[in-house]
mmCIF file of C-alpha atoms in Angstrom:
data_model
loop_
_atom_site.group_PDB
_atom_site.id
_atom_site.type_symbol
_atom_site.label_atom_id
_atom_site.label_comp_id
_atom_site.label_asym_id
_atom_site.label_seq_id
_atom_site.Cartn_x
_atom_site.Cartn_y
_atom_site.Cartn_z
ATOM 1 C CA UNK A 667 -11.259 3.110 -19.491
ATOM 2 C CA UNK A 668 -9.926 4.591 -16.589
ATOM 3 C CA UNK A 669 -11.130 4.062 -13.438
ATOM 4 C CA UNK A 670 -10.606 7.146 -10.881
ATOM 5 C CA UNK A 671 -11.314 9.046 -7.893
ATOM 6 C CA UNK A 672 -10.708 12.679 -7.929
ATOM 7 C CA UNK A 673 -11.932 15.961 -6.365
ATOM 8 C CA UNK A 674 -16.217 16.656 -6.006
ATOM 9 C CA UNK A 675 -17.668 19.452 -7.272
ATOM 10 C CA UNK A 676 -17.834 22.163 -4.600
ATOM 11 C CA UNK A 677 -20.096 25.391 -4.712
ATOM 12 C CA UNK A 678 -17.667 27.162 -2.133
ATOM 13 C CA UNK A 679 -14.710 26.057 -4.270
ATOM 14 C CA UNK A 680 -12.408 27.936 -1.709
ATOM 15 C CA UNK A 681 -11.837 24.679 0.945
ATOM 16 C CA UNK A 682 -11.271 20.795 -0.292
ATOM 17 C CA UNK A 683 -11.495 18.078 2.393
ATOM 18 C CA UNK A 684 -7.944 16.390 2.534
ATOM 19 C CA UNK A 685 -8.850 13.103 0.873
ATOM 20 C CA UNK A 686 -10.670 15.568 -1.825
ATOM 21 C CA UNK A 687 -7.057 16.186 -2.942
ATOM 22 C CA UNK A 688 -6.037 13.060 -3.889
ATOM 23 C CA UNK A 689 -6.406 12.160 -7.861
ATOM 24 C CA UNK A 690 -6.297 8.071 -8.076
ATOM 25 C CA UNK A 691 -6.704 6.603 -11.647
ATOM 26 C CA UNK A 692 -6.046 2.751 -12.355
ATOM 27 C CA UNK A 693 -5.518 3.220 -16.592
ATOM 28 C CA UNK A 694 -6.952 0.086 -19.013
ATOM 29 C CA UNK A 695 -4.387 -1.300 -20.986
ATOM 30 C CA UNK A 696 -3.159 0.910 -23.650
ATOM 31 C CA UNK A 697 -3.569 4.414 -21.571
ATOM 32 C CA UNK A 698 -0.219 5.438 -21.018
ATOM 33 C CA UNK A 699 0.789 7.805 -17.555
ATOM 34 C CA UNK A 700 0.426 11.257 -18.867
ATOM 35 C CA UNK A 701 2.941 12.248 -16.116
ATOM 36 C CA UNK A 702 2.317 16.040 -17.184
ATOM 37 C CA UNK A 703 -1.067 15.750 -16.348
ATOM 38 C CA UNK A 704 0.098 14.510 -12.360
ATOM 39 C CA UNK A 705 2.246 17.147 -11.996
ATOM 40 C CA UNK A 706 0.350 19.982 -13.213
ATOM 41 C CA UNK A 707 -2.710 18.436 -10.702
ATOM 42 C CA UNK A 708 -0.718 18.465 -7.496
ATOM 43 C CA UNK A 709 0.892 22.090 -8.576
ATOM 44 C CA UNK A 710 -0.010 25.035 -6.443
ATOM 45 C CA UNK A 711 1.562 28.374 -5.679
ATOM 46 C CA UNK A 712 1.520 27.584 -1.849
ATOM 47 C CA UNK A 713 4.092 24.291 -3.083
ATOM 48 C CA UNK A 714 7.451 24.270 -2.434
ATOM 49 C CA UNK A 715 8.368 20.882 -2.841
ATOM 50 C CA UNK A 716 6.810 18.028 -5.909
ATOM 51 C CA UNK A 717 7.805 14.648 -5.666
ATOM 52 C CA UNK A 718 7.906 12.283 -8.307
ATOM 53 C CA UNK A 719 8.041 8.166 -8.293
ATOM 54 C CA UNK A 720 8.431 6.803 -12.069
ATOM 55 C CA UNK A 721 7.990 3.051 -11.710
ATOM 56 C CA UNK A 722 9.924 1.478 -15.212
ATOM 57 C CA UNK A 723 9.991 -1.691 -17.067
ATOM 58 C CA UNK A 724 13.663 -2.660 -17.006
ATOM 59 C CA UNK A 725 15.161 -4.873 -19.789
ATOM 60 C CA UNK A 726 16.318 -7.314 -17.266
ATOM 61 C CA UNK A 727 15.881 -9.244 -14.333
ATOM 62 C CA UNK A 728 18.095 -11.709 -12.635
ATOM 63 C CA UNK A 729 20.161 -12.092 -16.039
ATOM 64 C CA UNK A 730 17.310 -12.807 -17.719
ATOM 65 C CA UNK A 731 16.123 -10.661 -20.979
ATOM 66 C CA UNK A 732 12.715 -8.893 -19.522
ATOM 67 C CA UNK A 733 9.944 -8.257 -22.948
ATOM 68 C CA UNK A 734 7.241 -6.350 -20.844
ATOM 69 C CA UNK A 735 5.639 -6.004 -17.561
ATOM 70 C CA UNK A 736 1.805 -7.259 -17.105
ATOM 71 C CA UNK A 737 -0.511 -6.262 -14.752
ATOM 72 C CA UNK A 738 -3.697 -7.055 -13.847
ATOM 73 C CA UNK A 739 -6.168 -5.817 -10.596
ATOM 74 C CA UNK A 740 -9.349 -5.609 -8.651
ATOM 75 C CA UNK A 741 -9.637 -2.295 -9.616
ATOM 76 C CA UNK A 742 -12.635 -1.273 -6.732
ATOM 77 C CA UNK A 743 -9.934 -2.628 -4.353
ATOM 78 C CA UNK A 744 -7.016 -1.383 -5.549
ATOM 79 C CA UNK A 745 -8.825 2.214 -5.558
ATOM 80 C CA UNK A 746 -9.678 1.777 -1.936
ATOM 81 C CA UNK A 747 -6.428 0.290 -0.998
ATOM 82 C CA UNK A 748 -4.225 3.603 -2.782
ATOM 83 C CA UNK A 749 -6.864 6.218 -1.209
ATOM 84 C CA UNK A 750 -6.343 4.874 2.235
ATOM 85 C CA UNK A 751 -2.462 4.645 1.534
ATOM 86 C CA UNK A 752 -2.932 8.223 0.648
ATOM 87 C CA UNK A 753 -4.521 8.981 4.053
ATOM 88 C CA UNK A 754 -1.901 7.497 6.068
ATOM 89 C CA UNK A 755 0.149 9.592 4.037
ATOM 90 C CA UNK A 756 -1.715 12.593 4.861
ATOM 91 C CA UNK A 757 -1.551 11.606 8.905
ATOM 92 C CA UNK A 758 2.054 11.359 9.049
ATOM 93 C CA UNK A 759 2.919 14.480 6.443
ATOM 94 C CA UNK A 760 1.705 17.952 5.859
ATOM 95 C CA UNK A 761 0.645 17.563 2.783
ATOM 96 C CA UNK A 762 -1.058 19.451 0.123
ATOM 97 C CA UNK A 763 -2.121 17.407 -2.943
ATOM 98 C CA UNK A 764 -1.759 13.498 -4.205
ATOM 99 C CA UNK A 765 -1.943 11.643 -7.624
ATOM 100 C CA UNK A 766 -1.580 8.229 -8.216
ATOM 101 C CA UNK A 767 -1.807 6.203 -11.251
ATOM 102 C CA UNK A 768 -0.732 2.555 -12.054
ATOM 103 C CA UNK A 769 -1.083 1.196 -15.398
ATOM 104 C CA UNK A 770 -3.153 -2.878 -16.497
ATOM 105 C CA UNK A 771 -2.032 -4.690 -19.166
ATOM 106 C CA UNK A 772 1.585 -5.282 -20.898
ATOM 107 C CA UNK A 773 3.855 -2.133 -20.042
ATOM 108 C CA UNK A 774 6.706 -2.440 -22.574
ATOM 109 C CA UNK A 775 10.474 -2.354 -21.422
ATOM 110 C CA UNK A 776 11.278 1.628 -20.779
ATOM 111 C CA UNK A 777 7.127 3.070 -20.451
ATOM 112 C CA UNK A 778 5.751 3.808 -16.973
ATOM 113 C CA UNK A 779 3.966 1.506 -15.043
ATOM 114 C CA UNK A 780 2.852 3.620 -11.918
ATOM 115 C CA UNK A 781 3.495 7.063 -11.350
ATOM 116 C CA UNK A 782 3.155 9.037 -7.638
ATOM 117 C CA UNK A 783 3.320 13.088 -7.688
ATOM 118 C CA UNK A 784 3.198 14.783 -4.186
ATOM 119 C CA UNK A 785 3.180 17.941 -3.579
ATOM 120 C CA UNK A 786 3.916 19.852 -0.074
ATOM 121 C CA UNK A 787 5.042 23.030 1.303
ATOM 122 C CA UNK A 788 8.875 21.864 2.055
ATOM 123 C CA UNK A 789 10.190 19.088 0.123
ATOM 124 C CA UNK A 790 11.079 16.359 2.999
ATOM 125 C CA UNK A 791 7.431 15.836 3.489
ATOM 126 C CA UNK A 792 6.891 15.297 -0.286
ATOM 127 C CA UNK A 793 9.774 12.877 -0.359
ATOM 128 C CA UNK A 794 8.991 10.988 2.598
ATOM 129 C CA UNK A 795 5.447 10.655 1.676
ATOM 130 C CA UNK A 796 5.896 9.360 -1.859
ATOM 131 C CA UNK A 797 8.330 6.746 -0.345
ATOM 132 C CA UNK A 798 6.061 6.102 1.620
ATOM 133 C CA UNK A 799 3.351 5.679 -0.837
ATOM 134 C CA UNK A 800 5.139 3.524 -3.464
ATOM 135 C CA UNK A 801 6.468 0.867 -0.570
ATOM 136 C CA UNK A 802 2.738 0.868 0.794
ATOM 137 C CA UNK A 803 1.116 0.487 -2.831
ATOM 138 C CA UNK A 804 3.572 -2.243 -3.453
ATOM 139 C CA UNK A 805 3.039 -4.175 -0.337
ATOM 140 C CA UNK A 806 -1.017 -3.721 -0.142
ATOM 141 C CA UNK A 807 -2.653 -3.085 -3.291
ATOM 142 C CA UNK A 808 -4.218 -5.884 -5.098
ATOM 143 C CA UNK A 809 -2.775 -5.122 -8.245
ATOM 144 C CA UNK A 810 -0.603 -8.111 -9.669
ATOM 145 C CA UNK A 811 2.144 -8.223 -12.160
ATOM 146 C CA UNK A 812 3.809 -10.772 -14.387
ATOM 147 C CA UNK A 813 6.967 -10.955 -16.296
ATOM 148 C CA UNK A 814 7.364 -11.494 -19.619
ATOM 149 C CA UNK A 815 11.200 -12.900 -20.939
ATOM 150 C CA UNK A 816 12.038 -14.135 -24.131
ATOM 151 C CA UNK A 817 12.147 -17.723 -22.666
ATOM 152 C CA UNK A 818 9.224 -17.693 -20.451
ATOM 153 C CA UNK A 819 6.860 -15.933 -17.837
ATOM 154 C CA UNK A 820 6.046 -15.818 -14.262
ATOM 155 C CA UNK A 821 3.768 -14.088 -11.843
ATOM 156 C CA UNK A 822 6.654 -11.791 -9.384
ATOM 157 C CA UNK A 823 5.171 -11.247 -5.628
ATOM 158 C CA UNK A 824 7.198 -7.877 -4.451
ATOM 159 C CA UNK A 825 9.519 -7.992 -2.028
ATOM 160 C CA UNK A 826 7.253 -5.569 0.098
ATOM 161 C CA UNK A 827 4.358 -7.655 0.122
ATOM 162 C CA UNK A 828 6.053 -10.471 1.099
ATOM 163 C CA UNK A 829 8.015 -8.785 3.809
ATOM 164 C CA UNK A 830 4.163 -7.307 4.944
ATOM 165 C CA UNK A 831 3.172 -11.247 4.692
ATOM 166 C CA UNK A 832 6.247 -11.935 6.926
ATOM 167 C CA UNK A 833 4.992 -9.966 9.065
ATOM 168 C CA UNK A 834 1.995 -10.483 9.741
ATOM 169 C CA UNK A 835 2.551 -14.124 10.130
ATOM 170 C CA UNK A 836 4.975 -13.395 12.967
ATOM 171 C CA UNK A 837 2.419 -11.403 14.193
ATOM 172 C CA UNK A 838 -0.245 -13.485 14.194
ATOM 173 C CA UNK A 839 2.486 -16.493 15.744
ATOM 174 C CA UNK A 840 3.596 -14.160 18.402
ATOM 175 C CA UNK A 841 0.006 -13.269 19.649
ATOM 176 C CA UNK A 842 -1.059 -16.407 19.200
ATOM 177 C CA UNK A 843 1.819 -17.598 22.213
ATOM 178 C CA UNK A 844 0.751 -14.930 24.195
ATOM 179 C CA UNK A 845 -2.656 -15.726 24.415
ATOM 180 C CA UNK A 846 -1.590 -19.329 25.347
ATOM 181 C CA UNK A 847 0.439 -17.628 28.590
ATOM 182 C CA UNK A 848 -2.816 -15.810 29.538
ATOM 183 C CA UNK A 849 -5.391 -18.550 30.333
ATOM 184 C CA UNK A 850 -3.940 -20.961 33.104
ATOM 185 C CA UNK A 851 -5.756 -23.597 34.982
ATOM 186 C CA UNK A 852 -4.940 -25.173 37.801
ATOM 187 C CA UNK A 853 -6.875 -27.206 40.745
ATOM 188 C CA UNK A 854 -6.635 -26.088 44.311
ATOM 189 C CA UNK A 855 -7.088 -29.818 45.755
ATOM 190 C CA UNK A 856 -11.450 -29.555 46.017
ATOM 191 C CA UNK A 857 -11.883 -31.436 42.579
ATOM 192 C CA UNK A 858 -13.153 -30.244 39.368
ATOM 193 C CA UNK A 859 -15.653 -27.820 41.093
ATOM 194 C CA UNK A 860 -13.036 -26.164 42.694
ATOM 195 C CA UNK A 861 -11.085 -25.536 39.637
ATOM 196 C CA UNK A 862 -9.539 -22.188 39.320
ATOM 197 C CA UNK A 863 -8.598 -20.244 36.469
ATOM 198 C CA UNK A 864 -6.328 -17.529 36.089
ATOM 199 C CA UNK A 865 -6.654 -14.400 33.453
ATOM 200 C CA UNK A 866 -4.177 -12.396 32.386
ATOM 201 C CA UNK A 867 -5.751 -8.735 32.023
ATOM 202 C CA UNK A 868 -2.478 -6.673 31.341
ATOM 203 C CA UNK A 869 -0.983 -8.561 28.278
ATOM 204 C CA UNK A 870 1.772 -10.762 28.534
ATOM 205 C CA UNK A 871 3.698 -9.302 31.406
ATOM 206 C CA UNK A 872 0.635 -8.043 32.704
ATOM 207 C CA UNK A 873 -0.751 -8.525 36.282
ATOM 208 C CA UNK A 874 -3.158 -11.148 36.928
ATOM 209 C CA UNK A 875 -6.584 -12.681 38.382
ATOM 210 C CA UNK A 876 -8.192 -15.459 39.202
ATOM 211 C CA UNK A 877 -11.317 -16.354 39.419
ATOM 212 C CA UNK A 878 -13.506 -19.802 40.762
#
């Protein structure tokens, strides 16, 4: 089963929207990348530049002997997550066409596990962008992965999502402070009634007013 999202059928079949030429497949276990089958979809005359991202079981990890990779996924997600990944992409990058597919279930030492093929008119955009896409897909997409050694097992986090996690979390901690140094009360000697408080309207370092 694969589950994908690729190009609509078009009766002018001269124009495709942008996000029309992305080709997104999540492959069931025991579908293989057919990495041919990328390349040849993002190939155009107009293309100068493909770029390819061949993501690879290694045999170890940490000196430990690695068996296979396993992966598992909210697939409806995960599509959603890699198309909008794609359009960022798109934003930042002249782009002309984008296929992404990431393999479920065990992916033995040495087979593919996700493959990215970009293609562009001039090749730093197609590099960039499939950078890019691979760091995003790695530190968004709910698509997990677990690793097999001849002694044991363990679910792996990537390093990008938990940098993302980071942060966030700093994010949220640091807003969280500033919106502590915006709301300020203070009494101006009449009592309660007479209690003032002070808003800060331009962010941190913004100006600011009060109001009774």
């Amino acid at each position: 089963m694969v589950s994908t999202l690729k190009p609509k059928d078009t009766c002018e079949g001269e124009k495709m929207a942008a996000e029309d030429r992305d080709l997104i497949e999540i492959l069931e276990e025991h579908n293989p990348v057919d990495m041919a089958k990328y390349i040849n979809y993002v190939s155009a005359p107009q293309a100068g530049a493909i770029a390819t991202f061949s993501g690879t079981t290694r045999d170890t990890f940490e000196g430990k002997t690695v068996l296979e990779l396993q992966y598992e996924a909210y697939v409806p997600m995960a599509v959603r997550c890699i198309k909008s990944a794609c359009q960022s992409a798109r934003s930042s990058w002249n782009l002309m066409s984008i296929a992404v597919a990431h393999c479920l279930g065990p992916v033995p030492v040495g087979e593919t596990s996700v493959f990215i093929a970009v293609s562009s008119v001039h090749r730093d955009d197609a590099l960039d962008a499939c950078k890019f896409l691979i760091d995003e897909i790695k530190a968004s997409v709910p698509i997990w992965k677990k690793e097999v050694y001849t002694n044991g097992e363990v679910w792996k986090e990537n390093k990008e999502f938990l940098e993302r996690k980071s942060e966030l979390e700093k994010g949220a901690r640091d807003e969280n402070r500033c919106c502590r140094k915006r709301l300020e009360s203070k009494t101006n000697g009449h009592g309660c009634c007479g209690a003032k408080v002070k808003i800060d309207d331009g962010g941190c370092n913004g100006e600011s007013t009060e109001a009774e």
